XYZ file of C-alpha atoms in Angstrom:
142
model
C -16.918 -21.106 8.671
C -15.151 -20.829 5.327
C -13.186 -17.667 4.596
C -13.287 -16.243 1.123
C -10.065 -15.189 -0.546
C -10.356 -11.616 -1.841
C -8.316 -10.342 -4.753
C -8.093 -6.829 -6.043
C -10.030 -6.248 -9.284
C -6.879 -6.004 -11.443
C -5.647 -9.415 -10.242
C -9.058 -10.974 -10.835
C -9.256 -9.538 -14.359
C -5.722 -10.724 -15.140
C -6.625 -14.237 -13.997
C -9.578 -14.263 -16.392
C -7.463 -12.935 -19.268
C -4.671 -15.463 -18.737
C -7.237 -18.236 -19.099
C -7.783 -17.170 -22.719
C -4.237 -16.011 -23.426
C -2.909 -19.125 -25.103
C -5.979 -19.420 -27.316
C -4.651 -16.301 -29.053
C -1.720 -18.214 -30.540
C -1.672 -19.000 -34.230
C -1.985 -22.561 -35.387
C 1.426 -24.158 -35.526
C 2.958 -21.961 -32.807
C 4.859 -24.043 -30.318
C 5.424 -23.068 -26.725
C 7.819 -25.013 -24.551
C 8.941 -24.201 -21.052
C 7.331 -21.611 -18.818
C 5.520 -18.514 -20.032
C 4.780 -15.800 -17.474
C 2.184 -13.101 -18.107
C 1.620 -10.306 -15.591
C -0.274 -7.045 -15.366
C 0.092 -4.320 -12.767
C -0.142 -0.585 -12.309
C 3.114 0.769 -13.704
C 5.625 2.809 -11.758
C 6.460 4.514 -15.078
C 4.365 7.489 -16.119
C 3.778 8.435 -19.740
C 5.661 11.676 -19.100
C 8.976 9.793 -19.007
C 8.361 7.595 -22.048
C 9.477 10.175 -24.633
C 12.706 11.065 -22.834
C 15.911 10.419 -24.818
C 16.900 7.779 -22.261
C 13.684 5.786 -22.724
C 13.258 6.382 -26.457
C 16.179 4.014 -27.130
C 14.351 1.016 -25.660
C 10.644 1.932 -25.871
C 8.608 2.110 -29.080
C 5.565 4.362 -29.269
C 2.698 2.429 -30.870
C 0.224 5.300 -30.560
C -0.723 8.068 -28.121
C -1.735 5.577 -25.406
C 0.538 2.538 -25.919
C 4.312 2.022 -25.616
C 6.197 -1.255 -26.122
C 9.604 -2.357 -24.861
C 10.405 -5.349 -27.112
C 13.401 -6.557 -25.095
C 12.950 -5.333 -21.510
C 15.222 -8.216 -20.461
C 16.221 -11.452 -22.208
C 12.974 -13.207 -23.133
C 10.788 -10.406 -21.682
C 8.532 -8.029 -23.610
C 6.665 -5.162 -21.901
C 3.727 -2.962 -22.878
C 2.470 0.200 -21.128
C -1.109 1.290 -21.859
C -3.232 4.210 -20.716
C -6.493 3.063 -19.143
C -8.665 5.718 -17.498
C -10.601 3.893 -14.809
C -13.985 5.432 -13.951
C -13.987 7.241 -10.583
C -10.232 7.959 -10.406
C -8.450 11.318 -10.493
C -7.865 12.981 -13.873
C -4.111 12.289 -13.914
C -4.497 8.530 -13.262
C -4.299 7.411 -16.925
C -0.926 9.070 -17.639
C 0.561 8.873 -14.137
C -0.510 5.295 -13.404
C -0.834 3.322 -16.663
C -1.190 -0.446 -16.899
C 2.004 -2.468 -17.407
C 1.818 -5.850 -19.143
C 4.746 -8.292 -19.253
C 5.129 -11.582 -21.106
C 8.269 -13.611 -20.505
C 9.351 -16.903 -22.006
C 12.913 -17.869 -22.820
C 11.813 -20.191 -25.638
C 9.516 -17.654 -27.325
C 10.521 -15.791 -30.437
C 9.763 -12.084 -30.775
C 6.660 -12.590 -32.938
C 5.074 -15.154 -30.631
C 5.942 -13.082 -27.554
C 4.229 -10.073 -29.186
C 1.189 -12.146 -30.153
C 0.788 -13.360 -26.565
C 1.441 -9.908 -25.060
C -0.951 -8.042 -27.349
C -3.718 -10.642 -26.903
C -3.260 -10.540 -23.130
C -3.319 -6.719 -23.054
C -6.463 -6.541 -25.224
C -8.247 -9.032 -22.964
C -7.426 -7.164 -19.764
C -8.221 -3.727 -21.219
C -11.605 -5.002 -22.378
C -12.412 -6.232 -18.861
C -11.115 -3.062 -17.148
C -13.906 -0.928 -18.651
C -11.527 1.927 -19.504
C -13.364 5.162 -20.296
C -11.279 5.492 -23.484
C -9.719 2.071 -24.188
C -6.181 2.112 -25.583
C -5.740 0.659 -29.049
C -3.356 -2.279 -28.826
C -1.880 -2.733 -32.327
C -1.920 -6.108 -34.031
C 1.687 -5.736 -35.245
C 4.724 -4.970 -33.106
C 5.565 -1.272 -33.588
C 8.681 -0.697 -35.678
C 11.790 0.829 -34.146
C 12.008 4.609 -34.594
């Protein structure tokens, strides 16, 4: 008897999105080395994003999206509100989605292009009740 491997819905959606991630690159973009793309429920809530401590590293794109352009060397992070049907009312702000794209050889623009394409793909598949708007351009520093 064969056993089926079960994944949680977020992991399954991320796997589908990663399949189309690199097709979001512009013609002429070159990627060398390893690129890691991950999505998970964030430990950060939106309530802490506007604190003075976080406002130095996080950029507010809009009411439902924050970006950390240099979370670590070669790592860009995005937090997005996604209200999942059937969850408690505080879920979107207390448990947002966290997207990371890391690649030491990637420039900021290419990292943003990959991250934003990845986030849009996952959000579309998550069936958020009010999907966050992932901007096409990296938000400017405040």
